[in-house]
XYZ file of C-alpha atoms in Angstrom:
566
model
C 48.162 -25.536 53.288
C 45.535 -23.817 51.120
C 42.662 -25.040 49.005
C 41.859 -24.992 45.315
C 39.074 -22.520 44.610
C 37.150 -24.899 42.354
C 37.715 -28.407 43.684
C 38.819 -27.954 47.281
C 42.072 -29.831 46.634
C 45.217 -28.891 48.582
C 47.483 -26.242 47.058
C 50.538 -24.314 48.184
C 49.378 -20.758 47.418
C 46.039 -19.016 47.924
C 45.567 -15.877 45.847
C 42.685 -13.874 47.313
C 41.880 -12.140 44.020
C 41.923 -15.443 42.118
C 39.061 -16.886 44.178
C 35.969 -17.379 42.037
C 33.450 -15.294 43.971
C 30.511 -16.425 41.885
C 31.353 -20.073 42.531
C 31.761 -19.723 46.292
C 28.544 -17.737 46.745
C 26.542 -20.170 44.627
C 27.759 -23.095 46.753
C 26.770 -21.233 49.941
C 23.326 -20.368 48.552
C 22.653 -23.963 47.492
C 23.528 -25.253 50.965
C 21.326 -22.571 52.570
C 18.426 -23.549 50.307
C 18.848 -27.175 51.368
C 18.830 -26.106 55.040
C 15.545 -24.250 54.449
C 13.947 -27.288 52.797
C 15.097 -29.635 55.566
C 13.782 -27.224 58.221
C 10.392 -26.979 56.489
C 10.195 -30.794 56.387
C 11.211 -31.119 60.045
C 14.355 -33.145 59.232
C 16.495 -31.659 61.985
C 19.216 -34.314 61.740
C 19.706 -33.352 58.104
C 19.677 -29.649 59.073
C 22.518 -30.270 61.510
C 24.536 -32.200 58.921
C 24.088 -29.429 56.325
C 25.103 -26.787 58.875
C 28.295 -28.726 59.588
C 28.994 -29.009 55.874
C 28.547 -25.249 55.367
C 30.583 -24.095 58.365
C 33.492 -26.380 57.393
C 33.438 -25.542 53.674
C 35.991 -23.410 51.874
C 33.182 -21.428 50.211
C 31.593 -20.645 53.586
C 34.891 -19.395 55.007
C 35.571 -17.191 51.974
C 32.048 -15.712 52.117
C 32.431 -15.002 55.852
C 35.761 -13.219 55.343
C 34.271 -11.190 52.488
C 31.401 -10.071 54.690
C 33.561 -8.724 57.515
C 36.083 -7.087 55.167
C 33.549 -5.359 52.896
C 31.061 -3.920 55.412
C 31.090 -0.534 57.165
C 32.951 -1.867 60.203
C 35.851 -3.320 58.211
C 38.288 -0.731 59.619
C 37.123 -1.041 63.245
C 39.492 -3.292 65.230
C 38.749 -5.398 68.300
C 40.915 -5.711 71.419
C 43.849 -7.033 69.356
C 43.898 -3.932 67.134
C 44.046 -6.069 63.986
C 42.174 -5.389 60.726
C 42.212 -7.404 57.508
C 42.917 -4.748 54.898
C 45.171 -6.589 52.432
C 44.624 -9.579 50.110
C 47.326 -11.520 51.987
C 45.622 -10.990 55.355
C 42.279 -12.044 53.885
C 43.748 -15.209 52.389
C 45.412 -16.028 55.706
C 42.102 -15.396 57.496
C 40.322 -17.977 55.336
C 42.781 -20.639 56.504
C 42.420 -19.565 60.161
C 38.655 -20.113 60.450
C 38.623 -23.519 62.146
C 36.459 -24.854 64.954
C 39.227 -26.978 66.481
C 41.182 -24.930 69.011
C 39.079 -21.811 68.455
C 38.918 -19.470 71.463
C 37.280 -16.041 71.044
C 38.864 -12.980 72.613
C 36.965 -10.519 74.864
C 35.002 -7.776 73.164
C 36.157 -4.169 73.101
C 33.517 -2.108 74.926
C 32.560 1.268 73.431
C 29.607 3.526 74.180
C 27.366 5.455 71.780
C 24.826 8.112 72.853
C 21.095 7.333 72.875
C 18.267 9.792 72.173
C 17.336 9.923 75.895
C 20.801 11.097 76.906
C 21.978 7.704 78.119
C 24.711 5.671 76.456
C 24.298 2.356 74.673
C 27.122 -0.163 75.233
C 28.519 -1.883 72.153
C 30.861 -4.872 72.147
C 33.308 -4.947 69.237
C 34.688 -8.457 68.515
C 38.054 -9.021 66.850
C 38.119 -9.556 63.088
C 38.578 -13.313 63.514
C 35.663 -13.549 65.954
C 33.508 -11.517 63.570
C 34.416 -13.825 60.706
C 33.636 -16.930 62.796
C 30.263 -15.430 63.733
C 29.605 -14.606 60.079
C 30.500 -18.192 59.136
C 28.096 -19.783 61.625
C 25.475 -17.153 60.794
C 25.457 -18.432 57.194
C 24.137 -21.746 58.558
C 21.839 -20.269 61.233
C 20.078 -17.480 59.353
C 18.149 -19.747 56.917
C 16.607 -21.528 59.930
C 15.818 -18.244 61.698
C 14.082 -16.941 58.546
C 12.072 -20.129 58.095
C 10.810 -20.256 61.690
C 10.397 -16.486 62.283
C 7.150 -14.732 63.152
C 5.515 -13.513 59.899
C 5.245 -9.954 61.221
C 8.750 -9.578 62.624
C 10.714 -7.057 60.531
C 13.893 -6.092 62.406
C 17.356 -7.445 61.503
C 16.000 -9.648 58.722
C 17.022 -9.840 55.078
C 14.884 -7.825 52.662
C 12.758 -6.359 55.499
C 12.721 -2.816 56.798
C 10.994 -0.343 59.080
C 8.802 0.624 56.101
C 7.420 -2.941 56.059
C 6.611 -2.752 59.776
C 4.852 0.595 59.326
C 3.020 -0.819 56.307
C 1.704 -3.684 58.441
C 0.530 -1.185 61.075
C -1.390 0.617 58.346
C -2.949 -2.613 57.064
C -4.167 -3.668 60.525
C -5.503 -0.276 61.642
C -6.792 1.468 58.489
C -10.334 0.092 58.389
C -13.241 1.506 60.346
C -13.734 -1.930 61.937
C -10.061 -2.219 62.929
C -8.861 -2.397 66.536
C -9.060 0.811 68.571
C -6.538 -0.023 71.280
C -2.799 -0.613 70.958
C -0.290 -2.092 73.387
C 3.086 -0.455 72.732
C 5.758 -2.792 74.037
C 9.434 -2.222 74.674
C 11.727 -4.858 76.164
C 14.070 -3.645 78.882
C 17.763 -3.935 77.913
C 16.898 -6.788 75.558
C 20.372 -7.600 74.253
C 21.968 -7.373 77.697
C 19.537 -9.676 79.516
C 18.728 -12.618 77.251
C 19.244 -15.827 79.203
C 22.365 -17.763 78.172
C 20.744 -21.009 79.303
C 17.746 -20.413 77.029
C 19.967 -19.579 74.048
C 22.163 -22.635 74.550
C 19.122 -24.889 74.818
C 17.085 -23.527 71.912
C 19.345 -21.926 69.277
C 20.019 -24.492 66.494
C 23.774 -23.999 66.092
C 27.033 -25.436 67.421
C 26.531 -25.210 71.208
C 30.232 -25.271 72.061
C 31.079 -22.334 69.784
C 27.967 -20.406 70.868
C 28.868 -20.837 74.546
C 32.371 -19.501 73.903
C 30.936 -16.350 72.303
C 28.411 -15.789 75.091
C 31.011 -16.253 77.849
C 33.876 -14.350 76.171
C 33.497 -11.245 78.382
C 34.454 -7.682 77.444
C 37.291 -5.251 78.077
C 36.337 -1.850 79.476
C 39.140 0.544 80.441
C 41.618 -2.346 80.349
C 39.560 -4.358 82.860
C 38.106 -7.746 81.886
C 34.421 -8.152 82.791
C 32.605 -11.510 82.591
C 29.314 -11.904 80.691
C 26.722 -14.023 82.497
C 23.688 -12.857 80.518
C 22.871 -11.271 77.198
C 24.397 -11.185 73.764
C 26.558 -8.140 72.937
C 25.299 -5.418 70.629
C 27.954 -5.142 67.966
C 28.404 -8.839 67.182
C 27.321 -9.948 63.696
C 25.321 -12.881 65.025
C 23.705 -11.011 67.962
C 20.639 -9.625 66.091
C 19.695 -13.112 64.870
C 20.123 -14.553 68.376
C 17.835 -11.811 69.716
C 15.268 -12.520 66.992
C 15.324 -16.236 67.798
C 14.677 -15.412 71.462
C 11.750 -13.120 70.641
C 10.190 -15.151 67.839
C 7.130 -16.990 69.058
C 5.063 -14.149 70.545
C 2.875 -14.048 67.445
C 2.492 -17.838 67.526
C 1.423 -17.649 71.202
C -1.235 -15.098 70.273
C -2.481 -17.367 67.484
C -2.758 -20.232 69.973
C -4.933 -18.000 72.142
C -7.110 -17.140 69.127
C -6.706 -20.220 66.884
C -9.436 -19.503 64.347
C -9.886 -16.555 62.014
C -13.261 -15.835 63.620
C -11.865 -15.595 67.168
C -8.895 -13.520 66.039
C -11.213 -11.188 64.134
C -13.491 -10.793 67.148
C -10.562 -9.985 69.434
C -8.887 -7.823 66.729
C -5.486 -9.039 67.942
C -2.613 -8.271 65.570
C 1.125 -8.227 66.180
C 3.960 -6.192 64.624
C 7.564 -6.311 65.853
C 10.760 -4.572 64.846
C 13.751 -5.778 66.905
C 12.737 -5.294 70.574
C 9.918 -2.795 69.859
C 6.460 -4.159 69.136
C 2.789 -3.235 69.003
C -0.211 -5.482 69.642
C -3.716 -4.365 68.755
C -6.908 -5.374 70.590
C -10.616 -4.613 70.664
C -10.469 -3.213 74.220
C -8.084 -1.826 76.782
C -9.178 -4.489 79.236
C -8.267 -7.315 76.822
C -4.754 -5.916 76.375
C -4.257 -5.285 80.119
C -5.660 -8.520 81.507
C -4.957 -11.105 78.799
C -2.361 -10.003 76.226
C 0.140 -8.183 78.425
C 0.415 -11.027 81.017
C 0.879 -13.515 78.160
C 3.770 -11.475 76.737
C 5.345 -11.025 80.178
C 5.210 -14.769 80.807
C 6.766 -15.447 77.395
C 9.626 -13.017 78.071
C 10.280 -14.267 81.607
C 11.233 -17.705 80.261
C 13.946 -15.949 78.234
C 15.238 -13.812 81.102
C 13.550 -10.669 79.774
C 10.948 -8.189 80.983
C 8.909 -5.310 79.614
C 10.088 -1.760 80.247
C 7.532 -0.130 82.539
C 8.487 3.328 81.215
C 7.959 2.575 77.538
C 5.159 -0.030 77.622
C 1.782 1.717 77.372
C -1.759 1.088 76.148
C -3.088 3.797 73.817
C -6.275 4.559 71.922
C -5.860 4.990 68.183
C -7.489 8.456 68.328
C -4.654 9.571 70.627
C -2.040 7.930 68.386
C 1.258 6.303 69.174
C 4.875 6.630 68.017
C 6.522 3.617 66.388
C 9.901 3.575 64.629
C 10.106 7.365 64.424
C 6.612 7.802 62.986
C 3.262 8.684 64.512
C 0.262 6.446 63.805
C -3.080 8.076 64.560
C -6.682 8.317 63.400
C -8.124 11.782 62.745
C -11.938 11.652 62.704
C -11.757 7.999 61.718
C -9.062 8.423 59.033
C -5.689 6.796 59.696
C -2.659 8.982 58.962
C 0.975 8.070 59.550
C 3.395 11.005 59.829
C 6.952 11.617 61.046
C 6.739 11.835 64.840
C 7.369 15.153 66.580
C 10.151 13.549 68.611
C 11.862 12.328 65.448
C 11.618 15.728 63.739
C 12.954 17.450 66.842
C 15.917 15.055 67.036
C 16.683 15.564 63.332
C 16.631 19.367 63.600
C 18.794 19.196 66.734
C 21.368 17.216 64.741
C 21.270 19.806 61.938
C 21.664 22.700 64.408
C 24.580 20.972 66.083
C 26.296 20.485 62.731
C 25.773 24.119 61.692
C 26.824 25.608 65.030
C 30.007 23.548 65.222
C 31.025 24.728 61.738
C 30.650 28.499 62.027
C 33.758 29.209 59.944
C 33.311 26.494 57.313
C 32.724 27.626 53.755
C 29.108 27.299 52.664
C 29.838 24.761 49.921
C 31.503 22.312 52.300
C 28.782 22.851 54.897
C 26.255 21.840 52.221
C 28.245 18.679 51.521
C 27.872 17.805 55.205
C 24.162 18.697 55.400
C 22.862 17.101 52.190
C 23.413 13.419 53.158
C 21.737 14.117 56.504
C 18.685 15.706 54.870
C 18.480 13.116 52.088
C 18.676 10.164 54.477
C 16.015 11.579 56.797
C 13.657 12.458 53.932
C 14.084 9.046 52.286
C 13.209 7.334 55.569
C 9.889 9.224 55.808
C 8.997 9.428 52.110
C 6.602 6.444 52.367
C 4.143 8.174 54.740
C 2.202 11.454 54.960
C 5.234 13.735 55.118
C 4.776 16.666 52.685
C 3.784 19.248 55.300
C 6.478 18.089 57.718
C 9.103 18.225 54.949
C 8.106 21.824 54.136
C 8.162 22.996 57.765
C 11.488 21.243 58.360
C 13.040 22.900 55.306
C 11.798 26.285 56.554
C 13.418 25.650 59.956
C 16.735 24.755 58.258
C 16.477 27.875 56.060
C 16.079 30.128 59.129
C 19.024 28.435 60.790
C 21.263 28.977 57.734
C 20.070 32.572 57.318
C 21.172 33.312 60.879
C 24.459 31.495 60.196
C 25.095 33.632 57.095
C 24.221 36.963 58.810
C 26.452 36.161 61.769
C 29.440 35.663 59.459
C 29.092 39.172 57.997
C 27.777 41.549 60.695
C 28.881 44.642 58.738
C 27.184 43.712 55.457
C 23.633 44.471 54.389
C 20.951 41.819 54.109
C 20.880 42.032 50.286
C 24.632 41.429 50.118
C 24.306 38.386 52.394
C 21.399 37.086 50.356
C 23.276 37.441 47.061
C 26.381 35.736 48.456
C 24.731 32.658 49.945
C 21.378 32.238 48.171
C 20.591 31.781 44.502
C 17.681 31.179 42.131
C 16.848 27.568 41.154
C 13.632 26.519 39.383
C 11.468 29.338 40.718
C 12.971 29.371 44.218
C 14.980 32.554 44.977
C 16.257 31.336 48.349
C 18.309 28.221 47.589
C 21.381 28.053 49.858
C 24.477 27.398 47.768
C 28.261 27.494 47.816
C 31.379 26.616 45.899
C 33.634 23.579 46.322
C 36.832 22.405 44.661
C 36.535 19.133 42.739
C 39.074 16.322 42.601
C 40.741 17.789 39.531
C 40.877 21.299 40.959
C 37.773 22.532 39.115
C 35.338 24.832 40.906
C 31.669 23.889 41.038
C 28.523 25.099 42.766
C 26.558 22.884 45.160
C 23.004 23.507 46.407
C 21.273 22.550 49.628
C 18.706 19.794 49.217
C 15.106 20.685 49.979
C 13.335 17.851 51.810
C 10.038 19.154 50.403
C 11.225 18.138 46.907
C 11.404 14.481 47.965
C 8.509 12.698 46.212
C 6.128 10.697 48.386
C 6.137 7.075 47.223
C 4.031 4.416 48.905
C 5.951 1.351 50.039
C 4.782 -2.109 48.994
C 4.969 -4.264 52.104
C 6.781 -7.578 51.875
C 4.661 -10.734 52.127
C 4.852 -12.175 55.618
C 5.783 -15.686 54.500
C 8.454 -14.580 51.981
C 11.827 -16.252 52.615
C 14.945 -14.919 50.791
C 16.737 -18.263 51.299
C 13.948 -20.297 49.687
C 14.384 -20.703 45.882
C 10.589 -20.688 45.471
C 10.603 -16.974 46.357
C 13.492 -15.978 44.068
C 11.360 -14.372 41.341
C 9.425 -12.409 43.963
C 12.601 -10.933 45.467
C 14.116 -10.214 42.046
C 11.025 -8.171 41.172
C 11.234 -6.265 44.462
C 14.943 -5.592 43.895
C 14.228 -4.041 40.489
C 11.644 -1.703 42.010
C 13.982 -0.770 44.896
C 16.908 0.011 42.630
C 14.743 2.085 40.310
C 13.641 4.136 43.307
C 17.204 4.419 44.657
C 18.618 5.485 41.293
C 15.695 7.672 40.228
C 17.106 11.039 39.232
C 20.429 9.410 38.294
C 19.410 8.185 34.862
C 22.866 7.156 33.678
C 23.402 4.888 36.715
C 19.929 3.378 36.377
C 20.522 2.774 32.676
C 23.869 1.053 33.400
C 22.281 -1.092 36.118
C 19.500 -2.220 33.764
C 21.936 -2.789 30.905
C 23.948 -5.130 33.143
C 20.851 -6.997 34.282
C 21.469 -5.711 37.816
C 24.665 -7.792 38.097
C 28.351 -7.042 38.466
C 30.249 -8.158 35.300
C 33.135 -9.508 37.402
C 31.397 -11.820 39.901
C 27.907 -12.057 38.306
C 26.307 -11.265 41.704
C 23.557 -8.675 42.108
C 24.372 -5.029 42.749
C 22.164 -3.537 45.460
C 22.161 -0.489 47.706
C 23.538 -2.735 50.452
C 26.481 -4.044 48.398
C 27.205 -0.609 46.960
C 28.771 0.056 43.573
C 31.654 1.850 41.885
C 31.649 3.520 38.475
C 34.450 1.900 36.428
C 35.830 3.207 33.118
C 36.491 0.325 30.712
C 39.283 2.296 29.070
C 40.876 3.997 32.052
C 40.629 7.780 32.056
C 44.383 7.961 32.687
C 44.779 6.197 29.312
C 42.449 8.578 27.511
C 39.113 6.883 28.215
C 35.987 9.014 27.829
C 33.450 9.683 30.604
C 30.589 8.354 28.468
C 28.049 5.649 29.236
C 29.578 3.400 26.563
C 32.868 3.445 28.500
C 31.420 2.799 31.964
C 30.154 -0.171 33.979
C 28.994 -0.602 37.568
C 31.115 -2.927 39.715
C 31.069 -4.014 43.350
C 33.669 -2.004 45.324
C 35.729 -5.136 46.018
C 35.524 -6.234 42.374
C 36.616 -2.742 41.328
C 39.716 -3.022 43.516
C 40.414 -6.448 42.008
C 40.190 -5.071 38.463
C 42.720 -2.328 39.199
C 45.106 -4.464 41.263
C 45.275 -7.113 38.533
C 44.971 -4.611 35.654
C 42.010 -6.470 34.182
C 39.999 -5.297 31.193
C 36.239 -5.473 31.706
C 34.094 -6.397 28.713
C 30.898 -4.374 28.649
C 27.819 -6.662 28.961
C 25.596 -6.699 25.856
C 23.595 -7.990 27.773
C 25.884 -10.922 28.720
C 28.809 -10.245 31.016
C 32.429 -11.193 30.685
C 35.904 -10.415 31.866
C 39.361 -11.146 30.593
C 42.879 -10.470 31.771
C 44.699 -7.539 30.154
């Protein structure tokens, strides 16, 4: 049995592409907004009823399946080896998401390398378990956002490392700001969170949560039980970890309840995932009062501070946080990319170059450019110009050695002319040739991190809640600024995005960097369509596949949006 996409009535056939995405997502958002309001009013019985309604709704199940089949891990299977890569499988999955009789399978254990040489264990759930987690997360995340610490920035919608760094700047920039910082790191946070604490305090279906926590994992075909922790790799795990760690800032405010006392103690808190910093007026205050308070808080949750990574530092000596160094130089606060982060980035570049000694320069550039662009974009909000220039120089020397090694019998001028060209006053731009999709040859140039403009990041307001309708205008304004920054330099894409009002013409939902986008030709190029702006629209990747599979004709928004069958 299936369900009608509009009314919920029973039908015989469920066509995945016929589901009204706009309708289902609007229903989910309205229920989430009601959960936020009930949480704010302390009506926890109503919260529970709304959660039940959402997790048992057709719209919730469709949204959950969309999430796990449209993200980066959509082609990564669990222990059953199954992936949902066809419309039929997705439609079947919607019908399978039921609480009654649900039993999660063990996670597939994989290991990824860490910066310190150790390996981080990840647990990969099956597609069905991921979808069930995504379904219950829809009902849990609005509560987690409403009750979260104001200065917690990790694994939260619309928040980023740049917001956490921005808060560090705000609390430390003044001459009267705190001089001492407690850098905290929680030891194996995800692996040690107490199951008993989670089951007692997390506001979700306890029976389903217990099944996830106790599912175990498969490592080298051996089943291992899980008595503590929540696996890294599960969709719901970051929110569970945040719920366990939320409250440290509230405990500090209890200790210093008035603005005057807090100002005298200069205690401020910033957390990103399991890394945090707490400022204080003296080293003694942090050692004897703040650190014991945090340790006591963590102990109740089965956690402890890492003795190796938890230190107390003076602001004149500086500290590293989220890949950046925060330090005062003669009383002036400067935030720069940390030396450790730069070293790790250059090591990654060297490894890529050395493992591709015989690759043609153009294709090597295609591998290097995303790496350079991503790293530069991460640091473009802080004082990075000098570091960008020195990093580019280091990459240039590496590529110069790579080029000379390929042609030991050629002169330096010959090597220079073959691999380096003149672009906008720079005579040493590394370049190469690649073959396009249609067989055409084109030149590509290595990106220079030093050309990345420095743009200051506007920190999100601490109380902003993306699930609360009262904050909708605020987040829409921030989205416009973000997309303009993301599409700066790509004028045609930015113009299309603005022309469409930032929405996909098919589903009427917003297009963001997270959702991604595809360039669609209204009159298909195979039918003679031109590659002009008048013949193009931006669509979500999934909507783009729907258009082609059903041979739909998209009507260009002017500025309204529309779609009709061909």
